[in-house]
Amino acid sequence: MQRNKFVELVYNPARIMFLLLSILYYVSIQFFDCWQLITEIVFKHIIQFKTSMQVTLACNFPFPKFVEGVVKGQF
């Protein structure tokens, strides 16, 4: 009788499922801030890379000729 109670208590599929879900929930809460931080850093780097590319393109492409023209008095 004691053995059946133990088996019924421990090996209940609903209880095992609840335990797994609660562990998964706890782990996801623990790592949520970490993942948020990682994605934030990654997106910041992507945005910085894009803006730096735009800045370098803008600085390398139109400005030197424009500044040269201003210095020579063409504009």
XYZ file of C-alpha atoms in Angstrom:
75
model
C 0.000 0.000 0.000
C 2.814 2.357 0.891
C 4.587 1.591 -2.383
C 1.475 2.366 -4.460
C 1.018 5.703 -2.719
C 4.655 6.607 -3.483
C 4.319 5.587 -7.130
C 1.046 7.493 -7.398
C 2.607 10.596 -5.849
C 5.878 10.638 -7.770
C 5.097 9.101 -11.140
C 1.932 11.029 -11.853
C 2.274 12.314 -15.444
C 0.440 15.551 -14.673
C 2.717 16.209 -11.696
C 5.839 15.463 -13.764
C 4.577 17.785 -16.495
C 3.878 20.520 -13.954
C 7.342 20.072 -12.460
C 9.008 20.297 -15.871
C 6.994 23.358 -16.816
C 7.786 25.096 -13.546
C 11.503 24.364 -13.975
C 11.358 25.648 -17.552
C 9.507 28.779 -16.392
C 12.092 29.410 -13.658
C 14.996 28.939 -16.070
C 13.415 31.210 -18.676
C 12.884 33.939 -16.061
C 16.489 33.583 -14.915
C 17.855 33.868 -18.450
C 15.378 36.437 -19.771
C 17.448 39.407 -18.622
C 20.558 37.777 -20.010
C 18.946 37.187 -23.428
C 17.501 40.688 -23.422
C 20.950 42.093 -22.725
C 22.555 39.951 -25.436
C 19.985 40.943 -28.076
C 20.260 44.587 -27.056
C 24.049 44.484 -27.451
C 23.799 42.678 -30.797
C 21.212 45.111 -32.165
C 23.215 48.086 -30.900
C 26.274 46.768 -32.715
C 24.272 46.210 -35.901
C 22.817 49.731 -35.701
C 26.222 51.220 -34.901
C 27.731 49.309 -37.791
C 25.037 50.596 -40.173
C 25.378 54.198 -39.016
C 29.165 54.010 -39.092
C 28.967 52.640 -42.631
C 26.635 55.512 -43.606
C 28.941 58.037 -41.947
C 32.041 56.645 -43.643
C 30.247 56.533 -46.992
C 29.036 60.092 -46.523
C 32.453 61.297 -45.388
C 34.394 59.468 -48.068
C 32.074 60.032 -50.966
C 30.593 63.557 -51.272
C 32.376 65.678 -48.690
C 36.018 65.746 -49.887
C 35.037 66.945 -53.369
C 32.621 69.462 -51.903
C 35.255 70.784 -49.499
C 37.795 70.893 -52.322
C 35.355 72.868 -54.420
C 34.660 75.297 -51.589
C 38.377 75.814 -51.013
C 38.996 76.437 -54.728
C 35.990 78.772 -54.865
C 33.860 76.696 -57.234
C 30.804 76.677 -54.926
